[in-house]
mmCIF file of C-alpha atoms in Angstrom:
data_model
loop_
_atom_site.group_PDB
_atom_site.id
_atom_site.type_symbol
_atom_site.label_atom_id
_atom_site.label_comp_id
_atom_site.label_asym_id
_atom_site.label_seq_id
_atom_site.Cartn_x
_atom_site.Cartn_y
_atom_site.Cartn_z
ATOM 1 C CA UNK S 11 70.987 -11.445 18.652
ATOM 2 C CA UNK S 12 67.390 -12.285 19.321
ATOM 3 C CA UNK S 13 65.239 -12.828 22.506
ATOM 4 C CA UNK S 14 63.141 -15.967 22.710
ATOM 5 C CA UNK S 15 61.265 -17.290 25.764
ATOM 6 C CA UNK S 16 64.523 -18.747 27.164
ATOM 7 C CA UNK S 17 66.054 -15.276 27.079
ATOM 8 C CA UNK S 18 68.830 -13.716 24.839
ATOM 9 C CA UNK S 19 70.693 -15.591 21.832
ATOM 10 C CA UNK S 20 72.698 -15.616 19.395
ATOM 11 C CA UNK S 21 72.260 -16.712 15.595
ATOM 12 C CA UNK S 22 75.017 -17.951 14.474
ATOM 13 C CA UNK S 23 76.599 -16.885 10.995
ATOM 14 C CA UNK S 24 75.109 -18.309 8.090
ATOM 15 C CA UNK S 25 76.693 -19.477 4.787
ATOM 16 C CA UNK S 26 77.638 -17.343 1.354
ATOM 17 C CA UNK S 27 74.613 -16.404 -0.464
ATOM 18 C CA UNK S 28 72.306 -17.206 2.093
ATOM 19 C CA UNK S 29 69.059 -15.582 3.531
ATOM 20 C CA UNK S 30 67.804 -14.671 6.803
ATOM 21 C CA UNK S 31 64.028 -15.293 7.447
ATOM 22 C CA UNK S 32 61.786 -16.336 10.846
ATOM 23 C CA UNK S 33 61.371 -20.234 11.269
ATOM 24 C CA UNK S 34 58.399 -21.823 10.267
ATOM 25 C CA UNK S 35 57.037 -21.344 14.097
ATOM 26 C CA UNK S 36 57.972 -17.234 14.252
ATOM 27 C CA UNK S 37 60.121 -18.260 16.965
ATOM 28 C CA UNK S 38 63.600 -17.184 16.099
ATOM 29 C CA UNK S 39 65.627 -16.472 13.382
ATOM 30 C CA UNK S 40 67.013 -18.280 10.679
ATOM 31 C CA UNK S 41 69.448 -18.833 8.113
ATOM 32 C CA UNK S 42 68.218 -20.177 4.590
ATOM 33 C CA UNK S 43 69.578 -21.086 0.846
ATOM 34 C CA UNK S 44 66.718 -19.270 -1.547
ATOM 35 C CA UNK S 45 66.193 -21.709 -4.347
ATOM 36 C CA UNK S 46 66.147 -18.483 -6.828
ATOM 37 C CA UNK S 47 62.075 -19.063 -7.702
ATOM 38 C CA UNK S 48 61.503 -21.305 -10.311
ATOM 39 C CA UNK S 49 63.185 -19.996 -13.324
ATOM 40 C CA UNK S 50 66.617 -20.047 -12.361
ATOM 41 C CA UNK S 51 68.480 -18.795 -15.487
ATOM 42 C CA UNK S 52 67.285 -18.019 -18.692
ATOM 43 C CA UNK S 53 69.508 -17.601 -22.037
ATOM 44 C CA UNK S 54 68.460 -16.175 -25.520
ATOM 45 C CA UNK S 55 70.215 -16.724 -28.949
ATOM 46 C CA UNK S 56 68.820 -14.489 -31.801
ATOM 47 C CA UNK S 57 69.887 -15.618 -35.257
ATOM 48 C CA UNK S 58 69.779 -13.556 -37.999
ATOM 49 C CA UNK S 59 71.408 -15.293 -40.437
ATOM 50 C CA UNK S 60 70.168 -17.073 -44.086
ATOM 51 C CA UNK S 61 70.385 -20.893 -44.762
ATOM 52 C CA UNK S 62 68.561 -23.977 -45.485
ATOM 53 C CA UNK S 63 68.757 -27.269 -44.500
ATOM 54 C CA UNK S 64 66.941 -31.014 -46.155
ATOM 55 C CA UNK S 65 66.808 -33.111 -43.382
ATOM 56 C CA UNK S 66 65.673 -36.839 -44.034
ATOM 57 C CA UNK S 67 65.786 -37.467 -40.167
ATOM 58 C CA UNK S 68 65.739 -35.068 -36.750
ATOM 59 C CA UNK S 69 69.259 -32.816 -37.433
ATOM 60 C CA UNK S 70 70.218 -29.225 -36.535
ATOM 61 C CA UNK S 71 68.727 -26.954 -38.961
ATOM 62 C CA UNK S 72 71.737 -25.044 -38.685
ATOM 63 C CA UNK S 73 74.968 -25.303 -36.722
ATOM 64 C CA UNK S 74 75.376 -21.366 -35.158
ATOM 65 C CA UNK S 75 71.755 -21.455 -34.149
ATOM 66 C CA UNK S 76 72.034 -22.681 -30.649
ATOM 67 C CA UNK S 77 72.616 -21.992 -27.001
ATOM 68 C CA UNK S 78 74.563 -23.363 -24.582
ATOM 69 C CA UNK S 79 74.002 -23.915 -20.666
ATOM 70 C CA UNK S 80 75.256 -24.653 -18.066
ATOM 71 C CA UNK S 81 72.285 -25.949 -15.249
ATOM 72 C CA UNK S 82 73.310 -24.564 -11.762
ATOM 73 C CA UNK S 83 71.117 -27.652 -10.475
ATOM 74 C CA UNK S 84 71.543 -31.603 -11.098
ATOM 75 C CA UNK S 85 68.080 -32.388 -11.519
ATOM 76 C CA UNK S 86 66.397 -28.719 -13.620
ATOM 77 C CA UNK S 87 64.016 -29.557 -16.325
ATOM 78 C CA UNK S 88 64.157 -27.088 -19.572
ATOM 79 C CA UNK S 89 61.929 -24.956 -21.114
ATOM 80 C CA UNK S 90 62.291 -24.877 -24.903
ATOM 81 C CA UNK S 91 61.060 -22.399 -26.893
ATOM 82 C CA UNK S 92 61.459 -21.207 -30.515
ATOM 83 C CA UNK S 93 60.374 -18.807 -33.324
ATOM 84 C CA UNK S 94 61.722 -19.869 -36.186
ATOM 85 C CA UNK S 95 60.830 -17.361 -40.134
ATOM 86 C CA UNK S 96 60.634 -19.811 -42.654
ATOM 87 C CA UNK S 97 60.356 -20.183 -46.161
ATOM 88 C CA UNK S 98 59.632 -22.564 -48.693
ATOM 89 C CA UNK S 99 61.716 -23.243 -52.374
ATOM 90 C CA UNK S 100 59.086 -25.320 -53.806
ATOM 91 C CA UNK S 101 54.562 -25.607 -53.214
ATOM 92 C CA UNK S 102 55.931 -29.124 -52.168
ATOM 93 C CA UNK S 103 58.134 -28.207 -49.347
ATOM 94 C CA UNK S 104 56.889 -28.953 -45.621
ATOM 95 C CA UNK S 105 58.418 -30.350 -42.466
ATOM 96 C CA UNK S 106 58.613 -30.494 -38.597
ATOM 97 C CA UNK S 107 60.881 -29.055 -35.706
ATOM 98 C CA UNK S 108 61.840 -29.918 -32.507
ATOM 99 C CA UNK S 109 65.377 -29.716 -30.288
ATOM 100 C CA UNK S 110 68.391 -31.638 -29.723
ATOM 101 C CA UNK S 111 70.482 -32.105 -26.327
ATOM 102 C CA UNK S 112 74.132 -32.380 -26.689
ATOM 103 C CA UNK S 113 74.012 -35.019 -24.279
ATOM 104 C CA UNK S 114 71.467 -36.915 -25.756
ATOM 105 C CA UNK S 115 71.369 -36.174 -29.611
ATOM 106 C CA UNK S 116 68.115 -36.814 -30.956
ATOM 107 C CA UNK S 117 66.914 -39.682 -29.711
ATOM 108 C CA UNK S 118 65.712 -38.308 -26.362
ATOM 109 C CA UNK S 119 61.934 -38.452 -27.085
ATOM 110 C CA UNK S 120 61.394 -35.719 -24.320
ATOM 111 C CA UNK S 121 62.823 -33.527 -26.463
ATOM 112 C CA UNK S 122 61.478 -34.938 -29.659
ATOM 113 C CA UNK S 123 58.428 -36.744 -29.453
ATOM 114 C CA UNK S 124 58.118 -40.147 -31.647
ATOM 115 C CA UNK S 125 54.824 -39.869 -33.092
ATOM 116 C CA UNK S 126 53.362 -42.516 -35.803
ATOM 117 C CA UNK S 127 52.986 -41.634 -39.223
ATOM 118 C CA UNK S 128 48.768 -41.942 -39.312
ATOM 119 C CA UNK S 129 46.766 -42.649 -41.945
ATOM 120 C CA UNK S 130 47.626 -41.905 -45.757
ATOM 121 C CA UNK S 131 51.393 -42.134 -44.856
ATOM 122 C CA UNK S 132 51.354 -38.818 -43.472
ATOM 123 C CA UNK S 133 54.683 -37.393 -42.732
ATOM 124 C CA UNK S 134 55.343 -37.646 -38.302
ATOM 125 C CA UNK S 135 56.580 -34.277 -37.229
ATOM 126 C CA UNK S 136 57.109 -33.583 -33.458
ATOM 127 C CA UNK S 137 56.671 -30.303 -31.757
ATOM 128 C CA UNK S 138 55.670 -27.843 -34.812
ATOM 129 C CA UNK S 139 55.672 -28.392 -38.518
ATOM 130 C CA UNK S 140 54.746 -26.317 -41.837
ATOM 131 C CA UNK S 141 52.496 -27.775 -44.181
ATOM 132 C CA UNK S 142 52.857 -27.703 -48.054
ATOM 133 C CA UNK S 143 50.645 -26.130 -51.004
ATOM 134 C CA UNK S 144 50.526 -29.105 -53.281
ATOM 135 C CA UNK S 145 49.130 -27.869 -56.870
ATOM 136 C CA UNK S 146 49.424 -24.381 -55.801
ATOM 137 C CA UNK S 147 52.603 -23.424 -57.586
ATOM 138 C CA UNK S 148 53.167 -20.031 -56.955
ATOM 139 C CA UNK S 149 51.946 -19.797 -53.346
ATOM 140 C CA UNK S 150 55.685 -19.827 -52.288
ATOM 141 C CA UNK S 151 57.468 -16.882 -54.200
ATOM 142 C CA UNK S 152 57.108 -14.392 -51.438
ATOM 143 C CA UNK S 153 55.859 -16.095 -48.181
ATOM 144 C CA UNK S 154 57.895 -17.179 -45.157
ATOM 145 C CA UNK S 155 55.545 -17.841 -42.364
ATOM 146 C CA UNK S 156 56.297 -17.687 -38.426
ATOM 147 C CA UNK S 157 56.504 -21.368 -36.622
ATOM 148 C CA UNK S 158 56.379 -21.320 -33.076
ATOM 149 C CA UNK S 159 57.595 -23.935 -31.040
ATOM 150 C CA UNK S 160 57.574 -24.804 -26.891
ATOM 151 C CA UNK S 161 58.085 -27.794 -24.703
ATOM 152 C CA UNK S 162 59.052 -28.816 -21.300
ATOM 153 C CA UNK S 163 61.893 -30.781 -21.381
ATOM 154 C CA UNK S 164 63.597 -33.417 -18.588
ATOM 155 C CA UNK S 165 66.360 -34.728 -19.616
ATOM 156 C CA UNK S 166 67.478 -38.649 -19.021
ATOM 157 C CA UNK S 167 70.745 -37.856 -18.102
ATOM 158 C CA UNK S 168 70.733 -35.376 -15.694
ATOM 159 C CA UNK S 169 73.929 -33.421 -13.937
ATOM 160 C CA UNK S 170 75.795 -29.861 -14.047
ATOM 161 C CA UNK S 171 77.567 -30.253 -17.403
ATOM 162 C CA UNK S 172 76.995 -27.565 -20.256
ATOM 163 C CA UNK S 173 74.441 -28.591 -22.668
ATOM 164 C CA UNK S 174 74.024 -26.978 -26.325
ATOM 165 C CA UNK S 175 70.140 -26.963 -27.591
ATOM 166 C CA UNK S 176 69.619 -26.674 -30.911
ATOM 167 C CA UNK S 177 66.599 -26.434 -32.929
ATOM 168 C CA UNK S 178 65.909 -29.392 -34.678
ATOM 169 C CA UNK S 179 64.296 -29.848 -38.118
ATOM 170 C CA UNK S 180 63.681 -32.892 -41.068
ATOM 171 C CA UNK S 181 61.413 -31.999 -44.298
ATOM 172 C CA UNK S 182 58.628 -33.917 -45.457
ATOM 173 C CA UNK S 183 58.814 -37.064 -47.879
ATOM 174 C CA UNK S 184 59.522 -33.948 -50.766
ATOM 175 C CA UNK S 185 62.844 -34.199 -51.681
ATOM 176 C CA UNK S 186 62.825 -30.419 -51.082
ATOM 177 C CA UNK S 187 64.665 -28.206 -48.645
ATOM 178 C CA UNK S 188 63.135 -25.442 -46.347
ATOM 179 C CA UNK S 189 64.294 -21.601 -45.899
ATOM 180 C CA UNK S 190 65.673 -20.463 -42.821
ATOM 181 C CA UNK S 191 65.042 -16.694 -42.462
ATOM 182 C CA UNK S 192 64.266 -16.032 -45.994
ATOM 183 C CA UNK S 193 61.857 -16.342 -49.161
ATOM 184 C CA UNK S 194 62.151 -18.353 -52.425
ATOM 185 C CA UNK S 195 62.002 -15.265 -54.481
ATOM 186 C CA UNK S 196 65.144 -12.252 -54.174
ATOM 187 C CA UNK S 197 62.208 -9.682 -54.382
ATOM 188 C CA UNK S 198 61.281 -6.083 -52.617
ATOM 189 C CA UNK S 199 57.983 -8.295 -52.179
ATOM 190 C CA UNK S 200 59.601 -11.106 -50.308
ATOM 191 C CA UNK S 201 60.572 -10.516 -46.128
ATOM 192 C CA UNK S 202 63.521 -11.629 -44.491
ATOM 193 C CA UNK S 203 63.566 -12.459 -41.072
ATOM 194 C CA UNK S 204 65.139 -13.494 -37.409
ATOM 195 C CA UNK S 205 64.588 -16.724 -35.755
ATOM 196 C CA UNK S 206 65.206 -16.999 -31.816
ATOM 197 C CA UNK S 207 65.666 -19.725 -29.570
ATOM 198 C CA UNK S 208 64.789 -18.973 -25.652
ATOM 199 C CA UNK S 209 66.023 -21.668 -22.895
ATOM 200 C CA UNK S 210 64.634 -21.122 -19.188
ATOM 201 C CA UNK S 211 66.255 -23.883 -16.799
ATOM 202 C CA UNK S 212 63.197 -24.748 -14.382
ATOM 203 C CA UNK S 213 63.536 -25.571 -10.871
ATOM 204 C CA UNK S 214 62.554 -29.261 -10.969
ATOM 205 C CA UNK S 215 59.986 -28.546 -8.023
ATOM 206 C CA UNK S 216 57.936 -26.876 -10.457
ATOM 207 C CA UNK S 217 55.235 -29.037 -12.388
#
């Protein structure tokens, strides 16, 4: 019940979930839907795993290191964000990373960027990339280095359905592979690491 200039009322009930605030006058009451703020879920896979991967093209760098969600709005955008521990088997090694959609593979360039290849037939990477030593042969044996990786993502096909993000990764124009998690060399002087992948579904109000 609330008293406006008319006299005495009555709200009526509102809906599951919902909110009660004053109207945008401070006249009376009001029911309202909160749209949650503008993270509305986030979800967190840690992997801890070893493996490796020689991608010629944009592919998972490996298959368990993902995370699946489901968007409790139509029309969210994604924020994607990694920190991927990786190694290197050769001086020559190198690459780039990015993400896949389920529902889009890797062809979504929101989600990887195309990006020409430059001058001097440079290798195109998209979001993040490692570089390699070249002559520097022994540079490798005990390093993994730290790649961080972030982008806000809309997809082109947007609904509810469940979508699995992975991290995506392809080497350079090496024939080499790249470590996930570990060193080249089994050694008390080489680290072994995590890798995460965070996934924030953004309310698409937010820009």
């Amino acid at each position: 019940l609330y008293r406006d200039g008319s006299g005495l009322q009555r709200l009526p009930k509102g809906t599951a979930g919902q909110d009660l605030r004053m109207n945008s006058g401070a006249t009376a009451p009001e029911w309202y839907t909160s749209s949650g703020g503008g993270i509305l879920q986030m979800k967190q896979y840690t992997y801890t795993g070893t493996s490796d991967f020689n991608n010629a093209a944009y592919a998972a760098i490996q298959s368990g290191f993902k995370v699946d969600i489901t968007p409790t709005a139509a029309d969210s955008k994604f924020l994607l964000q990694a920190c991927l521990n990786i190694g290197f088997p050769n001086h020559d090694s190198g690459g780039g990373f990015g993400f896949i959609d389920s529902q889009v593979g890797s062809g979504d360039s929101n989600v990887i960027p195309t990006i020409s290849s430059g001058s001097n037939n440079r290798t195109p990477i998209s979001i993040g990339g490692v570089g390699s030593w070249a002559a520097q042969g022994d540079v490798e044996n005990y390093l993994t280095v730290n790649v961080h990786i972030s982008t806000m993502y809309t997809p082109s096909s947007q609904n509810t359905n469940q979508r699995t993000f992975h991290v995506a990764g392809k080497r350079n124009s090496y024939n080499s592979t790249l470590l996930l998690n570990y060193g080249q060399t089994n050694n008390g002087l080489t680290n072994v690491g995590v890798s995460t992948m965070t996934v924030m579904e953004v309310a698409n109000s937010i820009t």
